[in-house]
């Protein structure tokens, strides 16, 4: 069977084992994150930030997982952004340096912990899990990236990564199927 009949990830996994799956995921992560970074360089905006890494890994390591679907990804990160912004302002962090910069306060701790808890609660209730969204809400609630321009840029980068990730998986004929799941368990 050719890679196009079964999907490139399954084809590589069947022939090369974990190395094949790793090559598929690694090369495609490299591609989508490099593109996001280059867009950021060109626009002088933060188009590459920590929660994009685990999102890209989910797209290419486990494209059949529910949490890796485009809807879960977009809703997950969208909820995370909104909740993170709400906690950032609710705890009055806009005038303080960002937490990892050495100014961790009780407000940062509460904003960060509550942003992850609320994001998890909402995504669980709407049955659209996407664990990397936990990093997005922390990035925002702790003030690592701040301001409506940065937050808008984060949203745009998430959309770009989702379109590229799923576009590549479709182009490479990678989709959920019993055969895909069986090969991935090996």
JSON list of N, CA, C and O in Angstrom, two decimals, residues 56-105:
[
{"chain": "A", "resi": 56, "resn": "UNK", "atom": "N", "xyz": [1.17, 22.07, 17.99]},
{"chain": "A", "resi": 56, "resn": "UNK", "atom": "CA", "xyz": [1.74, 21.47, 16.78]},
{"chain": "A", "resi": 56, "resn": "UNK", "atom": "C", "xyz": [2.06, 20.00, 17.01]},
{"chain": "A", "resi": 56, "resn": "UNK", "atom": "O", "xyz": [1.78, 19.15, 16.14]},
{"chain": "A", "resi": 57, "resn": "UNK", "atom": "N", "xyz": [2.61, 19.68, 18.17]},
{"chain": "A", "resi": 57, "resn": "UNK", "atom": "CA", "xyz": [2.92, 18.28, 18.47]},
{"chain": "A", "resi": 57, "resn": "UNK", "atom": "C", "xyz": [1.66, 17.42, 18.44]},
{"chain": "A", "resi": 57, "resn": "UNK", "atom": "O", "xyz": [1.68, 16.31, 17.88]},
{"chain": "A", "resi": 58, "resn": "UNK", "atom": "N", "xyz": [0.56, 17.91, 19.01]},
{"chain": "A", "resi": 58, "resn": "UNK", "atom": "CA", "xyz": [-0.70, 17.14, 18.98]},
{"chain": "A", "resi": 58, "resn": "UNK", "atom": "C", "xyz": [-1.17, 16.93, 17.55]},
{"chain": "A", "resi": 58, "resn": "UNK", "atom": "O", "xyz": [-1.62, 15.84, 17.20]},
{"chain": "A", "resi": 59, "resn": "UNK", "atom": "N", "xyz": [-1.10, 17.98, 16.72]},
{"chain": "A", "resi": 59, "resn": "UNK", "atom": "CA", "xyz": [-1.55, 17.86, 15.33]},
{"chain": "A", "resi": 59, "resn": "UNK", "atom": "C", "xyz": [-0.83, 16.73, 14.60]},
{"chain": "A", "resi": 59, "resn": "UNK", "atom": "O", "xyz": [-1.45, 16.01, 13.83]},
{"chain": "A", "resi": 60, "resn": "UNK", "atom": "N", "xyz": [0.48, 16.61, 14.82]},
{"chain": "A", "resi": 60, "resn": "UNK", "atom": "CA", "xyz": [1.27, 15.69, 14.01]},
{"chain": "A", "resi": 60, "resn": "UNK", "atom": "C", "xyz": [1.61, 14.38, 14.70]},
{"chain": "A", "resi": 60, "resn": "UNK", "atom": "O", "xyz": [1.88, 13.40, 14.03]},
{"chain": "A", "resi": 61, "resn": "UNK", "atom": "N", "xyz": [1.60, 14.34, 16.03]},
{"chain": "A", "resi": 61, "resn": "UNK", "atom": "CA", "xyz": [1.84, 13.07, 16.73]},
{"chain": "A", "resi": 61, "resn": "UNK", "atom": "C", "xyz": [0.56, 12.25, 16.84]},
{"chain": "A", "resi": 61, "resn": "UNK", "atom": "O", "xyz": [0.59, 11.04, 16.74]},
{"chain": "A", "resi": 62, "resn": "UNK", "atom": "N", "xyz": [-0.55, 12.93, 17.10]},
{"chain": "A", "resi": 62, "resn": "UNK", "atom": "CA", "xyz": [-1.83, 12.24, 17.29]},
{"chain": "A", "resi": 62, "resn": "UNK", "atom": "C", "xyz": [-2.95, 12.98, 16.56]},
{"chain": "A", "resi": 62, "resn": "UNK", "atom": "O", "xyz": [-3.88, 13.49, 17.18]},
{"chain": "A", "resi": 63, "resn": "UNK", "atom": "N", "xyz": [-2.87, 13.05, 15.23]},
{"chain": "A", "resi": 63, "resn": "UNK", "atom": "CA", "xyz": [-3.88, 13.80, 14.49]},
{"chain": "A", "resi": 63, "resn": "UNK", "atom": "C", "xyz": [-5.29, 13.24, 14.66]},
{"chain": "A", "resi": 63, "resn": "UNK", "atom": "O", "xyz": [-6.27, 13.95, 14.45]},
{"chain": "A", "resi": 64, "resn": "UNK", "atom": "N", "xyz": [-5.41, 11.98, 15.07]},
{"chain": "A", "resi": 64, "resn": "UNK", "atom": "CA", "xyz": [-6.71, 11.36, 15.25]},
{"chain": "A", "resi": 64, "resn": "UNK", "atom": "C", "xyz": [-7.33, 11.67, 16.61]},
{"chain": "A", "resi": 64, "resn": "UNK", "atom": "O", "xyz": [-8.50, 11.39, 16.83]},
{"chain": "A", "resi": 65, "resn": "UNK", "atom": "N", "xyz": [-6.57, 12.27, 17.53]},
{"chain": "A", "resi": 65, "resn": "UNK", "atom": "CA", "xyz": [-7.09, 12.56, 18.87]},
{"chain": "A", "resi": 65, "resn": "UNK", "atom": "C", "xyz": [-8.13, 13.68, 18.82]},
{"chain": "A", "resi": 65, "resn": "UNK", "atom": "O", "xyz": [-7.97, 14.66, 18.09]},
{"chain": "A", "resi": 66, "resn": "UNK", "atom": "N", "xyz": [-9.17, 13.52, 19.61]},
{"chain": "A", "resi": 66, "resn": "UNK", "atom": "CA", "xyz": [-10.23, 14.54, 19.66]},
{"chain": "A", "resi": 66, "resn": "UNK", "atom": "C", "xyz": [-9.65, 15.91, 20.02]},
{"chain": "A", "resi": 66, "resn": "UNK", "atom": "O", "xyz": [-10.00, 16.92, 19.43]},
{"chain": "A", "resi": 67, "resn": "UNK", "atom": "N", "xyz": [-8.76, 15.95, 20.98]},
{"chain": "A", "resi": 67, "resn": "UNK", "atom": "CA", "xyz": [-8.19, 17.22, 21.44]},
{"chain": "A", "resi": 67, "resn": "UNK", "atom": "C", "xyz": [-7.35, 17.91, 20.37]},
{"chain": "A", "resi": 67, "resn": "UNK", "atom": "O", "xyz": [-7.05, 19.09, 20.49]},
{"chain": "A", "resi": 68, "resn": "UNK", "atom": "N", "xyz": [-6.97, 17.17, 19.32]},
{"chain": "A", "resi": 68, "resn": "UNK", "atom": "CA", "xyz": [-6.16, 17.74, 18.25]},
{"chain": "A", "resi": 68, "resn": "UNK", "atom": "C", "xyz": [-7.01, 18.23, 17.06]},
{"chain": "A", "resi": 68, "resn": "UNK", "atom": "O", "xyz": [-6.45, 18.72, 16.09]},
{"chain": "A", "resi": 69, "resn": "UNK", "atom": "N", "xyz": [-8.32, 18.11, 17.16]},
{"chain": "A", "resi": 69, "resn": "UNK", "atom": "CA", "xyz": [-9.17, 18.57, 16.06]},
{"chain": "A", "resi": 69, "resn": "UNK", "atom": "C", "xyz": [-9.15, 20.09, 15.98]},
{"chain": "A", "resi": 69, "resn": "UNK", "atom": "O", "xyz": [-8.98, 20.78, 16.99]},
{"chain": "A", "resi": 70, "resn": "UNK", "atom": "N", "xyz": [-9.36, 20.64, 14.79]},
{"chain": "A", "resi": 70, "resn": "UNK", "atom": "CA", "xyz": [-9.37, 22.10, 14.65]},
{"chain": "A", "resi": 70, "resn": "UNK", "atom": "C", "xyz": [-10.39, 22.80, 15.56]},
{"chain": "A", "resi": 70, "resn": "UNK", "atom": "O", "xyz": [-10.06, 23.83, 16.15]},
{"chain": "A", "resi": 71, "resn": "UNK", "atom": "N", "xyz": [-11.59, 22.25, 15.69]},
{"chain": "A", "resi": 71, "resn": "UNK", "atom": "CA", "xyz": [-12.60, 22.89, 16.53]},
{"chain": "A", "resi": 71, "resn": "UNK", "atom": "C", "xyz": [-12.12, 22.97, 17.99]},
{"chain": "A", "resi": 71, "resn": "UNK", "atom": "O", "xyz": [-12.21, 24.02, 18.63]},
{"chain": "A", "resi": 72, "resn": "UNK", "atom": "N", "xyz": [-11.61, 21.86, 18.50]},
{"chain": "A", "resi": 72, "resn": "UNK", "atom": "CA", "xyz": [-11.11, 21.83, 19.88]},
{"chain": "A", "resi": 72, "resn": "UNK", "atom": "C", "xyz": [-9.96, 22.82, 20.05]},
{"chain": "A", "resi": 72, "resn": "UNK", "atom": "O", "xyz": [-9.86, 23.52, 21.06]},
{"chain": "A", "resi": 73, "resn": "UNK", "atom": "N", "xyz": [-9.09, 22.87, 19.05]},
{"chain": "A", "resi": 73, "resn": "UNK", "atom": "CA", "xyz": [-7.93, 23.77, 19.11]},
{"chain": "A", "resi": 73, "resn": "UNK", "atom": "C", "xyz": [-8.36, 25.22, 19.14]},
{"chain": "A", "resi": 73, "resn": "UNK", "atom": "O", "xyz": [-7.93, 26.00, 20.00]},
{"chain": "A", "resi": 74, "resn": "UNK", "atom": "N", "xyz": [-9.21, 25.61, 18.20]},
{"chain": "A", "resi": 74, "resn": "UNK", "atom": "CA", "xyz": [-9.61, 27.02, 18.11]},
{"chain": "A", "resi": 74, "resn": "UNK", "atom": "C", "xyz": [-10.46, 27.46, 19.30]},
{"chain": "A", "resi": 74, "resn": "UNK", "atom": "O", "xyz": [-10.23, 28.53, 19.87]},
{"chain": "A", "resi": 75, "resn": "UNK", "atom": "N", "xyz": [-11.40, 26.63, 19.70]},
{"chain": "A", "resi": 75, "resn": "UNK", "atom": "CA", "xyz": [-12.22, 26.97, 20.86]},
{"chain": "A", "resi": 75, "resn": "UNK", "atom": "C", "xyz": [-11.36, 26.96, 22.13]},
{"chain": "A", "resi": 75, "resn": "UNK", "atom": "O", "xyz": [-11.45, 27.86, 22.97]},
{"chain": "A", "resi": 76, "resn": "UNK", "atom": "N", "xyz": [-10.50, 25.95, 22.26]},
{"chain": "A", "resi": 76, "resn": "UNK", "atom": "CA", "xyz": [-9.65, 25.85, 23.44]},
{"chain": "A", "resi": 76, "resn": "UNK", "atom": "C", "xyz": [-8.78, 27.08, 23.64]},
{"chain": "A", "resi": 76, "resn": "UNK", "atom": "O", "xyz": [-8.77, 27.68, 24.72]},
{"chain": "A", "resi": 77, "resn": "UNK", "atom": "N", "xyz": [-8.06, 27.45, 22.61]},
{"chain": "A", "resi": 77, "resn": "UNK", "atom": "CA", "xyz": [-7.19, 28.63, 22.72]},
{"chain": "A", "resi": 77, "resn": "UNK", "atom": "C", "xyz": [-8.01, 29.92, 22.82]},
{"chain": "A", "resi": 77, "resn": "UNK", "atom": "O", "xyz": [-7.60, 30.85, 23.52]},
{"chain": "A", "resi": 78, "resn": "UNK", "atom": "N", "xyz": [-9.16, 29.96, 22.14]},
{"chain": "A", "resi": 78, "resn": "UNK", "atom": "CA", "xyz": [-10.01, 31.15, 22.24]},
{"chain": "A", "resi": 78, "resn": "UNK", "atom": "C", "xyz": [-10.52, 31.37, 23.65]},
{"chain": "A", "resi": 78, "resn": "UNK", "atom": "O", "xyz": [-10.46, 32.48, 24.19]},
{"chain": "A", "resi": 79, "resn": "UNK", "atom": "N", "xyz": [-11.01, 30.31, 24.26]},
{"chain": "A", "resi": 79, "resn": "UNK", "atom": "CA", "xyz": [-11.47, 30.40, 25.65]},
{"chain": "A", "resi": 79, "resn": "UNK", "atom": "C", "xyz": [-10.29, 30.78, 26.54]},
{"chain": "A", "resi": 79, "resn": "UNK", "atom": "O", "xyz": [-10.41, 31.64, 27.42]},
{"chain": "A", "resi": 80, "resn": "UNK", "atom": "N", "xyz": [-9.14, 30.18, 26.32]},
{"chain": "A", "resi": 80, "resn": "UNK", "atom": "CA", "xyz": [-7.96, 30.46, 27.12]},
{"chain": "A", "resi": 80, "resn": "UNK", "atom": "C", "xyz": [-7.56, 31.94, 27.04]},
{"chain": "A", "resi": 80, "resn": "UNK", "atom": "O", "xyz": [-7.21, 32.56, 28.05]},
{"chain": "A", "resi": 81, "resn": "UNK", "atom": "N", "xyz": [-7.61, 32.50, 25.85]},
{"chain": "A", "resi": 81, "resn": "UNK", "atom": "CA", "xyz": [-7.29, 33.92, 25.68]},
{"chain": "A", "resi": 81, "resn": "UNK", "atom": "C", "xyz": [-8.26, 34.80, 26.46]},
{"chain": "A", "resi": 81, "resn": "UNK", "atom": "O", "xyz": [-7.84, 35.69, 27.21]},
{"chain": "A", "resi": 82, "resn": "UNK", "atom": "N", "xyz": [-9.55, 34.54, 26.29]},
{"chain": "A", "resi": 82, "resn": "UNK", "atom": "CA", "xyz": [-10.56, 35.37, 26.97]},
{"chain": "A", "resi": 82, "resn": "UNK", "atom": "C", "xyz": [-10.44, 35.25, 28.48]},
{"chain": "A", "resi": 82, "resn": "UNK", "atom": "O", "xyz": [-10.45, 36.26, 29.20]},
{"chain": "A", "resi": 83, "resn": "UNK", "atom": "N", "xyz": [-10.30, 34.02, 28.98]},
{"chain": "A", "resi": 83, "resn": "UNK", "atom": "CA", "xyz": [-10.19, 33.82, 30.43]},
{"chain": "A", "resi": 83, "resn": "UNK", "atom": "C", "xyz": [-8.89, 34.44, 30.95]},
{"chain": "A", "resi": 83, "resn": "UNK", "atom": "O", "xyz": [-8.88, 35.10, 31.99]},
{"chain": "A", "resi": 84, "resn": "UNK", "atom": "N", "xyz": [-7.80, 34.27, 30.22]},
{"chain": "A", "resi": 84, "resn": "UNK", "atom": "CA", "xyz": [-6.53, 34.86, 30.64]},
{"chain": "A", "resi": 84, "resn": "UNK", "atom": "C", "xyz": [-6.60, 36.37, 30.71]},
{"chain": "A", "resi": 84, "resn": "UNK", "atom": "O", "xyz": [-6.11, 36.98, 31.67]},
{"chain": "A", "resi": 85, "resn": "UNK", "atom": "N", "xyz": [-7.22, 37.00, 29.71]},
{"chain": "A", "resi": 85, "resn": "UNK", "atom": "CA", "xyz": [-7.39, 38.46, 29.71]},
{"chain": "A", "resi": 85, "resn": "UNK", "atom": "C", "xyz": [-8.24, 38.89, 30.91]},
{"chain": "A", "resi": 85, "resn": "UNK", "atom": "O", "xyz": [-7.91, 39.85, 31.61]},
{"chain": "A", "resi": 86, "resn": "UNK", "atom": "N", "xyz": [-9.33, 38.17, 31.14]},
{"chain": "A", "resi": 86, "resn": "UNK", "atom": "CA", "xyz": [-10.22, 38.51, 32.26]},
{"chain": "A", "resi": 86, "resn": "UNK", "atom": "C", "xyz": [-9.46, 38.43, 33.59]},
{"chain": "A", "resi": 86, "resn": "UNK", "atom": "O", "xyz": [-9.59, 39.33, 34.44]},
{"chain": "A", "resi": 87, "resn": "UNK", "atom": "N", "xyz": [-8.67, 37.40, 33.79]},
{"chain": "A", "resi": 87, "resn": "UNK", "atom": "CA", "xyz": [-7.92, 37.25, 35.04]},
{"chain": "A", "resi": 87, "resn": "UNK", "atom": "C", "xyz": [-6.81, 38.28, 35.16]},
{"chain": "A", "resi": 87, "resn": "UNK", "atom": "O", "xyz": [-6.54, 38.80, 36.25]},
{"chain": "A", "resi": 88, "resn": "UNK", "atom": "N", "xyz": [-6.17, 38.60, 34.05]},
{"chain": "A", "resi": 88, "resn": "UNK", "atom": "CA", "xyz": [-5.12, 39.62, 34.04]},
{"chain": "A", "resi": 88, "resn": "UNK", "atom": "C", "xyz": [-5.66, 40.95, 34.56]},
{"chain": "A", "resi": 88, "resn": "UNK", "atom": "O", "xyz": [-5.06, 41.60, 35.43]},
{"chain": "A", "resi": 89, "resn": "UNK", "atom": "N", "xyz": [-6.84, 41.34, 34.08]},
{"chain": "A", "resi": 89, "resn": "UNK", "atom": "CA", "xyz": [-7.45, 42.60, 34.53]},
{"chain": "A", "resi": 89, "resn": "UNK", "atom": "C", "xyz": [-8.11, 42.46, 35.90]},
{"chain": "A", "resi": 89, "resn": "UNK", "atom": "O", "xyz": [-8.03, 43.36, 36.72]},
{"chain": "A", "resi": 90, "resn": "UNK", "atom": "N", "xyz": [-8.74, 41.32, 36.16]},
{"chain": "A", "resi": 90, "resn": "UNK", "atom": "CA", "xyz": [-9.44, 41.12, 37.44]},
{"chain": "A", "resi": 90, "resn": "UNK", "atom": "C", "xyz": [-8.48, 41.23, 38.63]},
{"chain": "A", "resi": 90, "resn": "UNK", "atom": "O", "xyz": [-8.86, 41.72, 39.70]},
{"chain": "A", "resi": 91, "resn": "UNK", "atom": "N", "xyz": [-7.24, 40.81, 38.44]},
{"chain": "A", "resi": 91, "resn": "UNK", "atom": "CA", "xyz": [-6.27, 40.86, 39.52]},
{"chain": "A", "resi": 91, "resn": "UNK", "atom": "C", "xyz": [-5.34, 42.07, 39.42]},
{"chain": "A", "resi": 91, "resn": "UNK", "atom": "O", "xyz": [-4.33, 42.15, 40.13]},
{"chain": "A", "resi": 92, "resn": "UNK", "atom": "N", "xyz": [-5.68, 43.03, 38.55]},
{"chain": "A", "resi": 92, "resn": "UNK", "atom": "CA", "xyz": [-4.94, 44.28, 38.46]},
{"chain": "A", "resi": 92, "resn": "UNK", "atom": "C", "xyz": [-3.47, 44.13, 38.10]},
{"chain": "A", "resi": 92, "resn": "UNK", "atom": "O", "xyz": [-2.62, 44.85, 38.62]},
{"chain": "A", "resi": 93, "resn": "UNK", "atom": "N", "xyz": [-3.16, 43.24, 37.17]},
{"chain": "A", "resi": 93, "resn": "UNK", "atom": "CA", "xyz": [-1.77, 42.97, 36.83]},
{"chain": "A", "resi": 93, "resn": "UNK", "atom": "C", "xyz": [-1.22, 43.85, 35.71]},
{"chain": "A", "resi": 93, "resn": "UNK", "atom": "O", "xyz": [-0.03, 43.80, 35.42]},
{"chain": "A", "resi": 94, "resn": "UNK", "atom": "N", "xyz": [-2.08, 44.69, 35.12]},
{"chain": "A", "resi": 94, "resn": "UNK", "atom": "CA", "xyz": [-1.62, 45.46, 33.98]},
{"chain": "A", "resi": 94, "resn": "UNK", "atom": "C", "xyz": [-0.49, 46.44, 34.32]},
{"chain": "A", "resi": 94, "resn": "UNK", "atom": "O", "xyz": [0.30, 46.80, 33.47]},
{"chain": "A", "resi": 95, "resn": "UNK", "atom": "N", "xyz": [-0.37, 46.88, 35.55]},
{"chain": "A", "resi": 95, "resn": "UNK", "atom": "CA", "xyz": [0.69, 47.81, 35.92]},
{"chain": "A", "resi": 95, "resn": "UNK", "atom": "C", "xyz": [1.93, 47.15, 36.48]},
{"chain": "A", "resi": 95, "resn": "UNK", "atom": "O", "xyz": [2.91, 47.83, 36.80]},
{"chain": "A", "resi": 96, "resn": "UNK", "atom": "N", "xyz": [1.93, 45.83, 36.58]},
{"chain": "A", "resi": 96, "resn": "UNK", "atom": "CA", "xyz": [3.05, 45.10, 37.17]},
{"chain": "A", "resi": 96, "resn": "UNK", "atom": "C", "xyz": [3.90, 44.43, 36.09]},
{"chain": "A", "resi": 96, "resn": "UNK", "atom": "O", "xyz": [3.39, 44.09, 35.03]},
{"chain": "A", "resi": 97, "resn": "UNK", "atom": "N", "xyz": [5.19, 44.20, 36.39]},
{"chain": "A", "resi": 97, "resn": "UNK", "atom": "CA", "xyz": [6.00, 43.41, 35.46]},
{"chain": "A", "resi": 97, "resn": "UNK", "atom": "C", "xyz": [5.43, 41.99, 35.37]},
{"chain": "A", "resi": 97, "resn": "UNK", "atom": "O", "xyz": [4.76, 41.53, 36.29]},
{"chain": "A", "resi": 98, "resn": "UNK", "atom": "N", "xyz": [5.75, 41.29, 34.29]},
{"chain": "A", "resi": 98, "resn": "UNK", "atom": "CA", "xyz": [5.23, 39.94, 34.14]},
{"chain": "A", "resi": 98, "resn": "UNK", "atom": "C", "xyz": [5.87, 39.02, 35.17]},
{"chain": "A", "resi": 98, "resn": "UNK", "atom": "O", "xyz": [7.00, 39.23, 35.61]},
{"chain": "A", "resi": 99, "resn": "UNK", "atom": "N", "xyz": [5.14, 37.99, 35.56]},
{"chain": "A", "resi": 99, "resn": "UNK", "atom": "CA", "xyz": [5.53, 37.11, 36.67]},
{"chain": "A", "resi": 99, "resn": "UNK", "atom": "C", "xyz": [6.90, 36.46, 36.49]},
{"chain": "A", "resi": 99, "resn": "UNK", "atom": "O", "xyz": [7.71, 36.50, 37.41]},
{"chain": "A", "resi": 100, "resn": "UNK", "atom": "N", "xyz": [7.21, 35.83, 35.35]},
{"chain": "A", "resi": 100, "resn": "UNK", "atom": "CA", "xyz": [8.51, 35.18, 35.24]},
{"chain": "A", "resi": 100, "resn": "UNK", "atom": "C", "xyz": [9.69, 36.16, 35.28]},
{"chain": "A", "resi": 100, "resn": "UNK", "atom": "O", "xyz": [10.82, 35.75, 35.45]},
{"chain": "A", "resi": 101, "resn": "UNK", "atom": "N", "xyz": [9.40, 37.44, 35.15]},
{"chain": "A", "resi": 101, "resn": "UNK", "atom": "CA", "xyz": [10.45, 38.45, 35.21]},
{"chain": "A", "resi": 101, "resn": "UNK", "atom": "C", "xyz": [10.89, 38.76, 36.62]},
{"chain": "A", "resi": 101, "resn": "UNK", "atom": "O", "xyz": [11.68, 39.65, 36.85]},
{"chain": "A", "resi": 102, "resn": "UNK", "atom": "N", "xyz": [10.38, 38.04, 37.59]},
{"chain": "A", "resi": 102, "resn": "UNK", "atom": "CA", "xyz": [10.83, 38.19, 38.95]},
{"chain": "A", "resi": 102, "resn": "UNK", "atom": "C", "xyz": [9.87, 38.91, 39.88]},
{"chain": "A", "resi": 102, "resn": "UNK", "atom": "O", "xyz": [10.18, 39.15, 41.04]},
{"chain": "A", "resi": 103, "resn": "UNK", "atom": "N", "xyz": [8.70, 39.24, 39.40]},
{"chain": "A", "resi": 103, "resn": "UNK", "atom": "CA", "xyz": [7.77, 39.98, 40.27]},
{"chain": "A", "resi": 103, "resn": "UNK", "atom": "C", "xyz": [6.53, 39.15, 40.61]},
{"chain": "A", "resi": 103, "resn": "UNK", "atom": "O", "xyz": [5.43, 39.65, 40.59]},
{"chain": "A", "resi": 104, "resn": "UNK", "atom": "N", "xyz": [6.73, 37.89, 40.91]},
{"chain": "A", "resi": 104, "resn": "UNK", "atom": "CA", "xyz": [5.59, 37.04, 41.25]},
{"chain": "A", "resi": 104, "resn": "UNK", "atom": "C", "xyz": [4.91, 37.57, 42.50]},
{"chain": "A", "resi": 104, "resn": "UNK", "atom": "O", "xyz": [5.54, 37.76, 43.54]},
{"chain": "A", "resi": 105, "resn": "UNK", "atom": "N", "xyz": [3.63, 37.84, 42.37]},
{"chain": "A", "resi": 105, "resn": "UNK", "atom": "CA", "xyz": [2.82, 38.34, 43.48]},
{"chain": "A", "resi": 105, "resn": "UNK", "atom": "C", "xyz": [1.69, 37.35, 43.74]},
{"chain": "A", "resi": 105, "resn": "UNK", "atom": "O", "xyz": [1.44, 36.45, 42.92]}
]
